[in-house]
Amino acid sequence: YENAELYFEVFNQDGEILPWGEEKDEQMIFELDNMELSEVHIYVFDKYDDWAAMHQGKREDNPIAKNAIFNAEVQIK
């Protein structure tokens, strides 16, 4: 995926999308506003249309999730 455009979406343990904050130095900062996180689910897409459909759904249970080229679950302690 050298020089490829990748799009990602991140959800909390309840399947709710994490709201974007600002982008700084090629890093995305999320606005958690006292949200308790025990895990995050990350989806990476190589097609903008797939990412847009996932983003518009605002929920992790969107069927377009199967089109992700990578996904991971990260436990937060």
Coordinates of C-alpha atoms in Angstrom, one line a residue:
Y1 CA 0.0 0.0 0.0
E2 CA 2.9 2.3 -0.7
N3 CA 1.5 5.8 -1.7
A4 CA -2.0 4.5 -1.3
E5 CA -4.8 6.5 0.2
L6 CA -6.3 4.7 3.2
Y7 CA -9.4 5.7 5.1
F8 CA -10.2 4.6 8.7
E9 CA -13.0 4.6 11.1
V10 CA -12.8 3.9 14.9
F11 CA -15.6 2.7 17.1
N12 CA -15.9 2.2 20.9
Q13 CA -16.9 -1.0 22.7
D14 CA -20.6 -0.2 22.2
G15 CA -20.2 0.0 18.4
E16 CA -20.6 3.8 18.4
I17 CA -18.3 5.8 16.1
L18 CA -15.7 7.9 17.8
P19 CA -16.1 11.6 16.9
W20 CA -13.2 13.2 15.1
G21 CA -11.4 16.1 16.6
E22 CA -8.6 17.7 14.8
E23 CA -5.8 16.4 12.6
K24 CA -2.3 17.5 13.6
D25 CA 1.0 16.4 12.1
E26 CA -0.7 13.5 10.2
Q27 CA -2.4 12.3 13.4
M28 CA -6.1 12.2 14.0
I29 CA -7.2 13.3 17.4
F30 CA -10.5 12.1 18.7
E31 CA -12.8 14.1 21.0
L32 CA -13.7 11.7 23.8
D33 CA -15.4 14.2 26.2
N34 CA -15.3 11.9 29.3
M35 CA -16.2 8.8 27.2
E36 CA -15.2 5.6 29.0
L37 CA -13.3 3.3 26.7
S38 CA -12.6 -0.3 27.4
E39 CA -11.8 -1.2 23.7
V40 CA -11.7 0.3 20.3
H41 CA -12.5 -1.3 16.9
I42 CA -10.5 0.0 14.0
Y43 CA -11.5 -0.4 10.3
V44 CA -9.2 0.5 7.4
F45 CA -10.6 0.9 3.9
D46 CA -8.8 1.5 0.6
K47 CA -11.9 2.7 -1.2
Y48 CA -13.4 6.1 -0.3
D49 CA -16.9 4.9 -1.1
D50 CA -16.7 2.0 1.4
W51 CA -15.3 4.3 4.1
A52 CA -18.0 6.9 3.4
A53 CA -20.8 4.3 3.7
M54 CA -19.3 3.1 7.0
H55 CA -18.9 6.7 8.3
Q56 CA -22.4 7.7 7.4
G57 CA -23.8 4.6 9.2
K58 CA -22.3 5.8 12.5
R59 CA -22.5 2.2 13.8
E60 CA -20.0 -0.7 13.7
D61 CA -22.7 -3.2 12.7
N62 CA -22.8 -1.7 9.2
P63 CA -22.6 -4.5 6.6
I64 CA -19.9 -2.5 4.7
A65 CA -17.5 -3.4 7.5
K66 CA -16.8 -6.6 5.6
N67 CA -15.1 -4.6 2.9
A68 CA -12.4 -3.3 5.2
I69 CA -8.9 -4.3 4.2
F70 CA -7.9 -4.5 7.8
N71 CA -9.7 -4.4 11.2
A72 CA -8.5 -4.7 14.7
E73 CA -9.9 -4.7 18.2
V74 CA -7.7 -3.1 20.9
Q75 CA -8.4 -3.6 24.6
I76 CA -7.8 -0.5 26.8
K77 CA -7.0 -1.1 30.4

